[in-house]
C-alpha positions as protocol buffer text, in pm:
chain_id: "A"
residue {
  index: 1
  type: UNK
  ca { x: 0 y: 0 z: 0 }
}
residue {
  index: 2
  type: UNK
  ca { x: 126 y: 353 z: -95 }
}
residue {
  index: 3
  type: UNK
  ca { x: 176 y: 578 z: 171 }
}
residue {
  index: 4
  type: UNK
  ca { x: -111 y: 857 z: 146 }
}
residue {
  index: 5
  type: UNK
  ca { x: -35 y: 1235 z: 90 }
}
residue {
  index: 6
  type: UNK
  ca { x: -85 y: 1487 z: 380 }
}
residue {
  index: 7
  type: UNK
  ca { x: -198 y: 1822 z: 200 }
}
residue {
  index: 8
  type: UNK
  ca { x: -66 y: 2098 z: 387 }
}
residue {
  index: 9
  type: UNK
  ca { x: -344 y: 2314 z: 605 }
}
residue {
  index: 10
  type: UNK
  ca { x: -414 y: 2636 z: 386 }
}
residue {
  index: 11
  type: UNK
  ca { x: -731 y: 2720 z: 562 }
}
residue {
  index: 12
  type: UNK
  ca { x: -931 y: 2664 z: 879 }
}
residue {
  index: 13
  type: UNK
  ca { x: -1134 y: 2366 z: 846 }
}
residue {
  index: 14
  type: UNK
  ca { x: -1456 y: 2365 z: 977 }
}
residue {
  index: 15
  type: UNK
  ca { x: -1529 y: 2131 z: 1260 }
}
residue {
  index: 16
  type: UNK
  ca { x: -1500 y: 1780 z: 1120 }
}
residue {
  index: 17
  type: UNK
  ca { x: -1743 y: 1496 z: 1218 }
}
residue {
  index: 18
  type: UNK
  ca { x: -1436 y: 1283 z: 1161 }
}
residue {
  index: 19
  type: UNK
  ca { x: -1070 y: 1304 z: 1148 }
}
residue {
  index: 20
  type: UNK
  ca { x: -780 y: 1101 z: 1088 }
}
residue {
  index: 21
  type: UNK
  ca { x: -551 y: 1038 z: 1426 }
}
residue {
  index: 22
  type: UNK
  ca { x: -229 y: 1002 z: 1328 }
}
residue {
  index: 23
  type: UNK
  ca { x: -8 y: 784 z: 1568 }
}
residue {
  index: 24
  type: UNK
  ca { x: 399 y: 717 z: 1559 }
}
residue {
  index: 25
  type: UNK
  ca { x: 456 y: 562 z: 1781 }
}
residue {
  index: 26
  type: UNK
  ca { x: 280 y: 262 z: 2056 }
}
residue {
  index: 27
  type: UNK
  ca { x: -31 y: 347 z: 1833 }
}
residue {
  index: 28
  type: UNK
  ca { x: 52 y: 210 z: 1496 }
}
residue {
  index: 29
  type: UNK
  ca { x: -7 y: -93 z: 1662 }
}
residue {
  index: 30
  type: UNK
  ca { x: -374 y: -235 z: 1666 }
}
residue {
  index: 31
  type: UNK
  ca { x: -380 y: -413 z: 1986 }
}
residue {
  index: 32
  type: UNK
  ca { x: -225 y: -63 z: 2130 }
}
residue {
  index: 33
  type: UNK
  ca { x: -524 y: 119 z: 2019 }
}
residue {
  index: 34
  type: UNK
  ca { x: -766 y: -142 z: 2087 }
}
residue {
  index: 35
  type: UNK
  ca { x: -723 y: -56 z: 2458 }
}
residue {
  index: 36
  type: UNK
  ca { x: -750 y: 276 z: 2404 }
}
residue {
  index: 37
  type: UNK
  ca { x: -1042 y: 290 z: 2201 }
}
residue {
  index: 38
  type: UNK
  ca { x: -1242 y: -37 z: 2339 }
}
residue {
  index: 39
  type: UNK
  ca { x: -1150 y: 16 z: 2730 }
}
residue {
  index: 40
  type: UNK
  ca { x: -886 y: -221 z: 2843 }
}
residue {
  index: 41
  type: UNK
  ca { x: -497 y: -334 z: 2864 }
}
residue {
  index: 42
  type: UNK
  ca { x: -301 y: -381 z: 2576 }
}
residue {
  index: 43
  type: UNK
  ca { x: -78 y: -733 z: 2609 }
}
residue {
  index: 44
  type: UNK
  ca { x: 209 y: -710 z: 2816 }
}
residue {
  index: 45
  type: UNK
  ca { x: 86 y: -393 z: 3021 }
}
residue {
  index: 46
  type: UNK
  ca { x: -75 y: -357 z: 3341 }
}
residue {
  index: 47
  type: UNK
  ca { x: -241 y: -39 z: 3327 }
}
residue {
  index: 48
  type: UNK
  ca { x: -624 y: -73 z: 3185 }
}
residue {
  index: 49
  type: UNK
  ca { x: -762 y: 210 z: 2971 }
}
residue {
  index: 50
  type: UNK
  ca { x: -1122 y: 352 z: 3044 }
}
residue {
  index: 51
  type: UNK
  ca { x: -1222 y: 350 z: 2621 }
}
residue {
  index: 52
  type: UNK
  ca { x: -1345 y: 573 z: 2398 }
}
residue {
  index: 53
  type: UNK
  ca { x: -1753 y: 625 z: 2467 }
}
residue {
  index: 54
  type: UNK
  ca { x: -1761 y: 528 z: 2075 }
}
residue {
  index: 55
  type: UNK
  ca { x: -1602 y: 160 z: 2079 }
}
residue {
  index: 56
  type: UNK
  ca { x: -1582 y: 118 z: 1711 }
}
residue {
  index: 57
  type: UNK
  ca { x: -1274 y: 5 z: 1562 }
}
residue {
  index: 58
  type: UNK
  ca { x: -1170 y: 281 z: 1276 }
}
residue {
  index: 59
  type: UNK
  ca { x: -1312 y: 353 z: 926 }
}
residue {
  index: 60
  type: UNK
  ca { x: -968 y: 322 z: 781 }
}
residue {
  index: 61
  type: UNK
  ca { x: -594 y: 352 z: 902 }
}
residue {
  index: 62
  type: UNK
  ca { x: -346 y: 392 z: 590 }
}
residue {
  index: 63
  type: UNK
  ca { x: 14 y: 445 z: 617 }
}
residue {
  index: 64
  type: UNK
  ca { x: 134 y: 813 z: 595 }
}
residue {
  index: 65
  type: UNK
  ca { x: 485 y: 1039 z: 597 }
}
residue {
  index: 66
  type: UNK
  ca { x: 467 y: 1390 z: 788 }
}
residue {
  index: 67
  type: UNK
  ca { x: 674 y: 1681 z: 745 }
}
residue {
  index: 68
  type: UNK
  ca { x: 901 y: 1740 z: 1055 }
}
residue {
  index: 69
  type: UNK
  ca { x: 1067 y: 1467 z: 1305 }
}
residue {
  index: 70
  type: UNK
  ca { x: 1067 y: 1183 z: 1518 }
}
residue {
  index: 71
  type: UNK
  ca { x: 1282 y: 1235 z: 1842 }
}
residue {
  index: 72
  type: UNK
  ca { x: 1352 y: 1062 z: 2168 }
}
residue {
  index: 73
  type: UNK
  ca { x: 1370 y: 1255 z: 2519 }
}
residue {
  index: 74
  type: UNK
  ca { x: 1286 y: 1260 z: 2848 }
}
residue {
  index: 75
  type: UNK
  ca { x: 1242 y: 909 z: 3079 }
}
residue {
  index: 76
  type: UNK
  ca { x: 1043 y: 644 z: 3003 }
}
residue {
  index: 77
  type: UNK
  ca { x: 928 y: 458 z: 3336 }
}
residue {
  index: 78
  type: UNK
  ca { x: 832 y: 140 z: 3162 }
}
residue {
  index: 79
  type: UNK
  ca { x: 1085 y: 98 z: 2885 }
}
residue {
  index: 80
  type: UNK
  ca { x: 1366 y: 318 z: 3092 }
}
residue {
  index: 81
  type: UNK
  ca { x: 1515 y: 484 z: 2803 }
}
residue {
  index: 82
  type: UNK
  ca { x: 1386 y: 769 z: 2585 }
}
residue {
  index: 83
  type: UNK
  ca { x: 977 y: 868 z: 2450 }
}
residue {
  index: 84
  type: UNK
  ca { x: 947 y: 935 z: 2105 }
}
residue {
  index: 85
  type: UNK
  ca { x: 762 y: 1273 z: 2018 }
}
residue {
  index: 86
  type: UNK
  ca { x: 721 y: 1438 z: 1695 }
}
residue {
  index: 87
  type: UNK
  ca { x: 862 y: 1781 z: 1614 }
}
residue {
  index: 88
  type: UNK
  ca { x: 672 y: 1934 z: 1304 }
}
residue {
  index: 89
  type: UNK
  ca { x: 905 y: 2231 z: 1269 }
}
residue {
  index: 90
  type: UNK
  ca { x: 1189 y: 2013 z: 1249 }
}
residue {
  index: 91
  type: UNK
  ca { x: 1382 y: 1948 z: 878 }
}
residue {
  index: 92
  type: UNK
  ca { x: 1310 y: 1595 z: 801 }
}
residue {
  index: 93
  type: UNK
  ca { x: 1011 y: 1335 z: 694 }
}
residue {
  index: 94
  type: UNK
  ca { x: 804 y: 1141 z: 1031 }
}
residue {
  index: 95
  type: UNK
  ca { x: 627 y: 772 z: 984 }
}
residue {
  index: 96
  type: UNK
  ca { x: 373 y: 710 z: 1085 }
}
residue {
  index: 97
  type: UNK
  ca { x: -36 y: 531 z: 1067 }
}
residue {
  index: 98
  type: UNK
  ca { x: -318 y: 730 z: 1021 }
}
residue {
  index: 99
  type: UNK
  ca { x: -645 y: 584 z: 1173 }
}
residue {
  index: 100
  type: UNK
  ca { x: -1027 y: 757 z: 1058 }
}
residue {
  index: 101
  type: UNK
  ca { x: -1219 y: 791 z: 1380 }
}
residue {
  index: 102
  type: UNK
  ca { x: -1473 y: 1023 z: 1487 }
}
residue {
  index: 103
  type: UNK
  ca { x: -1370 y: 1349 z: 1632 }
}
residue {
  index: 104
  type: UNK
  ca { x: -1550 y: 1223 z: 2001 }
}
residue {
  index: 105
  type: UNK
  ca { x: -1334 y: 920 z: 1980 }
}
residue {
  index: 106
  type: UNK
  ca { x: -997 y: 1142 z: 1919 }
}
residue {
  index: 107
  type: UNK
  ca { x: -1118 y: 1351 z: 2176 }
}
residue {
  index: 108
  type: UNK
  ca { x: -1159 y: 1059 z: 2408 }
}
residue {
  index: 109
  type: UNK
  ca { x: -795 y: 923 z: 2288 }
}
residue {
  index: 110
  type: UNK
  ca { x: -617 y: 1238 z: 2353 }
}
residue {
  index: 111
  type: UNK
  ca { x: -775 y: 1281 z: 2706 }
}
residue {
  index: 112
  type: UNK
  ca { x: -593 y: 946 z: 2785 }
}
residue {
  index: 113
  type: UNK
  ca { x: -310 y: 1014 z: 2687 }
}
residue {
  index: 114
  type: UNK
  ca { x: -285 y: 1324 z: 2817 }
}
residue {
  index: 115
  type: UNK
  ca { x: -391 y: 1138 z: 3180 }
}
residue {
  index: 116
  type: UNK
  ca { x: -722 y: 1239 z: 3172 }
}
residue {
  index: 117
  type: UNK
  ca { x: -1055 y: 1109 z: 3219 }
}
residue {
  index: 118
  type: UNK
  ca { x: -1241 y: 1090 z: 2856 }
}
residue {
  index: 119
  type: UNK
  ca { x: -1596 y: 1210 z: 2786 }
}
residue {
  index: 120
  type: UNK
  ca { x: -1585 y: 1542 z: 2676 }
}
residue {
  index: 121
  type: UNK
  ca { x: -1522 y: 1700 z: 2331 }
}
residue {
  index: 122
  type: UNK
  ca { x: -1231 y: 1857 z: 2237 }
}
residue {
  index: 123
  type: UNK
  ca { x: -1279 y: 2204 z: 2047 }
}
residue {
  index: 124
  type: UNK
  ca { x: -1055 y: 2177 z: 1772 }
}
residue {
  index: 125
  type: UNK
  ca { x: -1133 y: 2531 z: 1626 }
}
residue {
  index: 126
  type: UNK
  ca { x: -768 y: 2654 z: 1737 }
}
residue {
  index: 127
  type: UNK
  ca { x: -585 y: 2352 z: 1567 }
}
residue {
  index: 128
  type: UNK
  ca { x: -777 y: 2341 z: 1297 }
}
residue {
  index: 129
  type: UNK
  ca { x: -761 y: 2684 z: 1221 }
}
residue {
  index: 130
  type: UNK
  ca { x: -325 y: 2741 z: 1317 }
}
residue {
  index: 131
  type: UNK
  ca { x: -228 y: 2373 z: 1309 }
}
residue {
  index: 132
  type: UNK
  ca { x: -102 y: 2330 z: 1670 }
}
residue {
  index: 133
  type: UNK
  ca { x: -308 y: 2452 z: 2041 }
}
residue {
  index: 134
  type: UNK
  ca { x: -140 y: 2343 z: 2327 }
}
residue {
  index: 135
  type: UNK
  ca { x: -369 y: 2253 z: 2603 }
}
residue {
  index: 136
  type: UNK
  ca { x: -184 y: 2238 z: 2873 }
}
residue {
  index: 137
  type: UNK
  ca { x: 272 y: 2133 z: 2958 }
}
residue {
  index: 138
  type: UNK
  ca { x: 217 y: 1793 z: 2989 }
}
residue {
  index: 139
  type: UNK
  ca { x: 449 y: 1534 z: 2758 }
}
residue {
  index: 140
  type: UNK
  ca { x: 146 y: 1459 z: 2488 }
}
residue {
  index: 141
  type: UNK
  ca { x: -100 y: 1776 z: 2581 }
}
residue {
  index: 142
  type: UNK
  ca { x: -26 y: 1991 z: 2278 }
}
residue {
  index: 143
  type: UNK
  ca { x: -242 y: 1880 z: 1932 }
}
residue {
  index: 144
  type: UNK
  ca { x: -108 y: 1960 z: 1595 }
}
residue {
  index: 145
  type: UNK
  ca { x: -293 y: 1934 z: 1283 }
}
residue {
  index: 146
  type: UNK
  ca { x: -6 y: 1856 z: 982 }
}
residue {
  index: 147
  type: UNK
  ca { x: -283 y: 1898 z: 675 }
}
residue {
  index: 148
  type: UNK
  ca { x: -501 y: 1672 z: 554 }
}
residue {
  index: 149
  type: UNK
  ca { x: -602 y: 1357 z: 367 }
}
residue {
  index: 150
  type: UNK
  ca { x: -882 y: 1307 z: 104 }
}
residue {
  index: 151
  type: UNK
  ca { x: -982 y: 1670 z: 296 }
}
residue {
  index: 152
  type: UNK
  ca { x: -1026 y: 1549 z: 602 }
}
residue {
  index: 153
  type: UNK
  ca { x: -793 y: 1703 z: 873 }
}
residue {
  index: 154
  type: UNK
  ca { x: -524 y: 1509 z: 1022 }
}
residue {
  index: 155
  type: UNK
  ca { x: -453 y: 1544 z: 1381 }
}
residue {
  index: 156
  type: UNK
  ca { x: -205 y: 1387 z: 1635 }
}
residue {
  index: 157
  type: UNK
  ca { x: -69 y: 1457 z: 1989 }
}
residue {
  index: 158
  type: UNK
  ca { x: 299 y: 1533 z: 2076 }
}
residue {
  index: 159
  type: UNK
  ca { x: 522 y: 1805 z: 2374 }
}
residue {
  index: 160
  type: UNK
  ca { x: 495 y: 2147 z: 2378 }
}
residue {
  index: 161
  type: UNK
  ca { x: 876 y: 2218 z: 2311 }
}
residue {
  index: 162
  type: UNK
  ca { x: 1102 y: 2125 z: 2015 }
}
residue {
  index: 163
  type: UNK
  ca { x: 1386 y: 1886 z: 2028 }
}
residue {
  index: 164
  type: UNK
  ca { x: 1605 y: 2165 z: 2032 }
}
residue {
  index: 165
  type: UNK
  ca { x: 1482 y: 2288 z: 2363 }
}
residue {
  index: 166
  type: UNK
  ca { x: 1537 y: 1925 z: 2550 }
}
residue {
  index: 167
  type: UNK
  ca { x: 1805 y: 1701 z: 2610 }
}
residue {
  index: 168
  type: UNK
  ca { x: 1768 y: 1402 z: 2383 }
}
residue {
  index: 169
  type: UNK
  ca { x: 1795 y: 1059 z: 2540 }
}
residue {
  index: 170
  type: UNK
  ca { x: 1860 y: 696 z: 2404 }
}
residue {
  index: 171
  type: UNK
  ca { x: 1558 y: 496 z: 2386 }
}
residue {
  index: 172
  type: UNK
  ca { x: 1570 y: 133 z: 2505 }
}
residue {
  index: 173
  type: UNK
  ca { x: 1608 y: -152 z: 2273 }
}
residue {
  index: 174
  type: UNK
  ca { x: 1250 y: -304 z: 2339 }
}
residue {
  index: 175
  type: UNK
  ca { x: 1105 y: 33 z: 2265 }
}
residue {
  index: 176
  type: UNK
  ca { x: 1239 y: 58 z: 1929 }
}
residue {
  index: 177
  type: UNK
  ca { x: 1174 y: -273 z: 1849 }
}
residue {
  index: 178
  type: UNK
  ca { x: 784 y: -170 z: 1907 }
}
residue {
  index: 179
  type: UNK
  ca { x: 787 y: 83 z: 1714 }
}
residue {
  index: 180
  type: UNK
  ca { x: 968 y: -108 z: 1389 }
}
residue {
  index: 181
  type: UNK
  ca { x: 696 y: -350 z: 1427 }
}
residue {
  index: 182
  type: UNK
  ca { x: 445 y: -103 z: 1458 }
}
residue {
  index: 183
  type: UNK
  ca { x: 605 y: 89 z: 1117 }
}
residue {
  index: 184
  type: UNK
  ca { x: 610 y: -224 z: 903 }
}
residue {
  index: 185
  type: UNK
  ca { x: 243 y: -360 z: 1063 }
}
residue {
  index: 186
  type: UNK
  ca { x: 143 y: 13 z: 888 }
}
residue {
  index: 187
  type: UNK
  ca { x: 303 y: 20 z: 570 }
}
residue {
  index: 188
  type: UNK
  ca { x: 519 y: -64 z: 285 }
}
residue {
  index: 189
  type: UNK
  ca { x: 832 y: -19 z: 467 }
}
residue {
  index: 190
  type: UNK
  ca { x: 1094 y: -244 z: 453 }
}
residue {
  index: 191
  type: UNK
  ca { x: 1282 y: -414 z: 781 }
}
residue {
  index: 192
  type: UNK
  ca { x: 1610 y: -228 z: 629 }
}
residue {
  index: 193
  type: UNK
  ca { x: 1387 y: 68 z: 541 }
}
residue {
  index: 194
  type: UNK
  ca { x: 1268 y: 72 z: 883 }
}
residue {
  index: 195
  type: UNK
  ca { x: 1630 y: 52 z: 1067 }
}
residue {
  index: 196
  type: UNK
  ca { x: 1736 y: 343 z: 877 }
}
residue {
  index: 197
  type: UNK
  ca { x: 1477 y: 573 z: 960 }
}
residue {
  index: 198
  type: UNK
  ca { x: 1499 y: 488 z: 1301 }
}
residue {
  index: 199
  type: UNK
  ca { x: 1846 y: 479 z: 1292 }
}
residue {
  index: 200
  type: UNK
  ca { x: 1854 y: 904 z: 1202 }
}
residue {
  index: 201
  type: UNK
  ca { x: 1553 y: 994 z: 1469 }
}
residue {
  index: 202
  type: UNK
  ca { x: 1728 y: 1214 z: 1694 }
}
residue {
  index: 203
  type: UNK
  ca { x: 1812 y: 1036 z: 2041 }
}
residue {
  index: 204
  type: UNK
  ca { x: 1851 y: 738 z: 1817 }
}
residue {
  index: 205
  type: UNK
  ca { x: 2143 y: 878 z: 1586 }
}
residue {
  index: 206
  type: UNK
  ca { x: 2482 y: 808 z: 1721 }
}
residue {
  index: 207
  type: UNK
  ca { x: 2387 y: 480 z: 1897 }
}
residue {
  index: 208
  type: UNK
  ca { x: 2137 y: 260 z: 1745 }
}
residue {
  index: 209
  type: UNK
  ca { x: 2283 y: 193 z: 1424 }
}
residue {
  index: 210
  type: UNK
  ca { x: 2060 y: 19 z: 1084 }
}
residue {
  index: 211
  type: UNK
  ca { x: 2257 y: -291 z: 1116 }
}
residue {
  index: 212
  type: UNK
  ca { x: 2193 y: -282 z: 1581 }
}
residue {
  index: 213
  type: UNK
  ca { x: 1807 y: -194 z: 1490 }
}
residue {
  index: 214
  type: UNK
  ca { x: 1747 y: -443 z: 1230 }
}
residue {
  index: 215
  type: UNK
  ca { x: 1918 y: -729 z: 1493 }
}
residue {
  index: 216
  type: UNK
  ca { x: 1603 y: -624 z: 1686 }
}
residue {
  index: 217
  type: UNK
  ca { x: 1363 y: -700 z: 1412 }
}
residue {
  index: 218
  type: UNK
  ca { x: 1526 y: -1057 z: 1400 }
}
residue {
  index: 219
  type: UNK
  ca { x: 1507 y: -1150 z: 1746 }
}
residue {
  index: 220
  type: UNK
  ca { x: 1166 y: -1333 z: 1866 }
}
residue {
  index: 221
  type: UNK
  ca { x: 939 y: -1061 z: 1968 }
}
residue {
  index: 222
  type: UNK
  ca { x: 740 y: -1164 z: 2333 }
}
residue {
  index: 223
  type: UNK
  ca { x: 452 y: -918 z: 2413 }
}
residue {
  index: 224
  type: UNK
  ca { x: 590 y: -550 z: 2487 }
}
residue {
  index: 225
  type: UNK
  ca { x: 495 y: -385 z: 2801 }
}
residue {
  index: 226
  type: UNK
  ca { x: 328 y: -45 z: 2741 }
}
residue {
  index: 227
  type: UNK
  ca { x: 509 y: 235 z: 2584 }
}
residue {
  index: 228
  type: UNK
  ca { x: 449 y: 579 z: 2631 }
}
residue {
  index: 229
  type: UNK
  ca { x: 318 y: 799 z: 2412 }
}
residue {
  index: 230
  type: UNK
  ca { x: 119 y: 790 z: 2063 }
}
residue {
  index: 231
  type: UNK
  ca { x: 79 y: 503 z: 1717 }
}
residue {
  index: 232
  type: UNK
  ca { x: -267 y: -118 z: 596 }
}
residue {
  index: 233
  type: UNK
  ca { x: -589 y: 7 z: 501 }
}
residue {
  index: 234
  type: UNK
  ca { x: -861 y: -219 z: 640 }
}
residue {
  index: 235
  type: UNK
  ca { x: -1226 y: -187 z: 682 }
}
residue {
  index: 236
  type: UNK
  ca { x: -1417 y: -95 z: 1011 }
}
residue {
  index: 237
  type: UNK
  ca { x: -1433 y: -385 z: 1215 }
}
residue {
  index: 238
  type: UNK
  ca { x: -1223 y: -629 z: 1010 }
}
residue {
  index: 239
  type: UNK
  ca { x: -975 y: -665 z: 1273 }
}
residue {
  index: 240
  type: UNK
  ca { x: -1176 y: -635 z: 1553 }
}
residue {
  index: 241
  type: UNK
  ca { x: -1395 y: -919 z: 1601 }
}
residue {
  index: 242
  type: UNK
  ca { x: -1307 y: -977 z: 1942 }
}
residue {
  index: 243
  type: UNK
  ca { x: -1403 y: -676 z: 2111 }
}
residue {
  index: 244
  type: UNK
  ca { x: -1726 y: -800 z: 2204 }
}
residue {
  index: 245
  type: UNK
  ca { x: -1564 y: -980 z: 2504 }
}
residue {
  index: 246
  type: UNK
  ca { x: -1460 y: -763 z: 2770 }
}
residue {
  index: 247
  type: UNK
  ca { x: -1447 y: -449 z: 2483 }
}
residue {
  index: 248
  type: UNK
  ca { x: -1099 y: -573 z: 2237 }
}
């Protein structure tokens, strides 16, 4: 599958009944969003998510490129190395999976991630209208808006700073490998593709090498504890026949 086209934001959208969540990281994966969508804990993780109040899997989710970076900074306390955000102002081209949900459900998805208990609406007027509001200093709490796709706006979660103003740090091997799973689960991106991108991501650079990264991808893969932070075009539903026990 081709990776889709983000058209750049050239004016304020009006509010969308839908809108396409793009994730880069934990999120890409299905299971991962399962939980957060359907209520629940994704495999290998402790911590249950409430759900979305809409527990429908998504319309669509389509592999897509963004304009800026993937970085890694500050502590994670479950994979004890480095969080990957995205920086849209940075030089450079960001993986990721793009997933059609309703505008309630992003809402509801963003509230957990940003710690908070879903159920109320995001207003989206600000993001839609500049491309970025953040809503508050938290690690996930500001919402940018990179364009859209088919017109419908794109919208996904990542700090209020840049990775100029933080000190990088190394992410840990498990975390990479779940997010090279997660990239080739999404796209057509090769395993040697997939190293090298990762391989550049600042926080990466320097010390996870293509030919280190792709080991990774070789290596039997047990289920991954949680990461933090946010994640093949199918049908509604098609992937998601078990949520009617327990939710996912």
């Amino acid at each position: 599958m081709a990776v889709h086209a983000v058209r750049p934001l050239t004016r304020a959208v009006p509010a969308p009944e839908q809108v396409w969540y793009a994730s880069y990281g934990s999120n890409m994966h299905m299971d991962r969003l399962a939980a957060y969508i359907a209520g629940g804990a994704p495999p290998g993780a402790t911590h249950a998510h409430p759900g979305c109040r809409d527990r429908r899997a998504p319309e669509r989710s389509v592999p897509v490129e963004l304009d800026g970076r993937l970085y890694f900074a500050t502590e994670s306390l479950v994979w004890t190395g480095g969080r990957g955000y995205y920086d849209p102002t940075a030089t450079g081209r960001l993986r990721g999976r793009a997933h059609l949900v309703t505008t309630g459900q992003l809402s509801d998805i963003a509230a957990q991630e940003m710690g908070r208990e879903p159920g109320a609406d995001l207003d989206l007027s600000t993001v839609l209208r500049d491309g970025r509001h953040t809503l508050g200093p938290g690690r996930y709490e500001t919402l940018v808006c990179p364009g859209t796709i088919d017109s419908i706006p794109v919208v996904t979660f990542t700090a209020p700073w840049t990775l100029r103003d933080v000190e990088l740090r190394t992410p840990a091997a498990g975390y990479l490998r779940h997010l090279a799973s997660g990239l080739l689960a999404s796209g057509p991106w090769t395993r040697h593709d997939t190293a090298e991108y990762l391989s550049t991501c600042p926080g990466a650079a320097g010390t996870w090498t293509p030919d280190r990264i792709h080991a990774l991808l070789t290596t039997t893969t047990k289920a991954t504890p949680e990461a933090s932070g946010p994640g093949v075009s199918e049908p509604r539903g098609a992937r998601w026949g078990g949520w009617g026990r327990r939710g996912w």
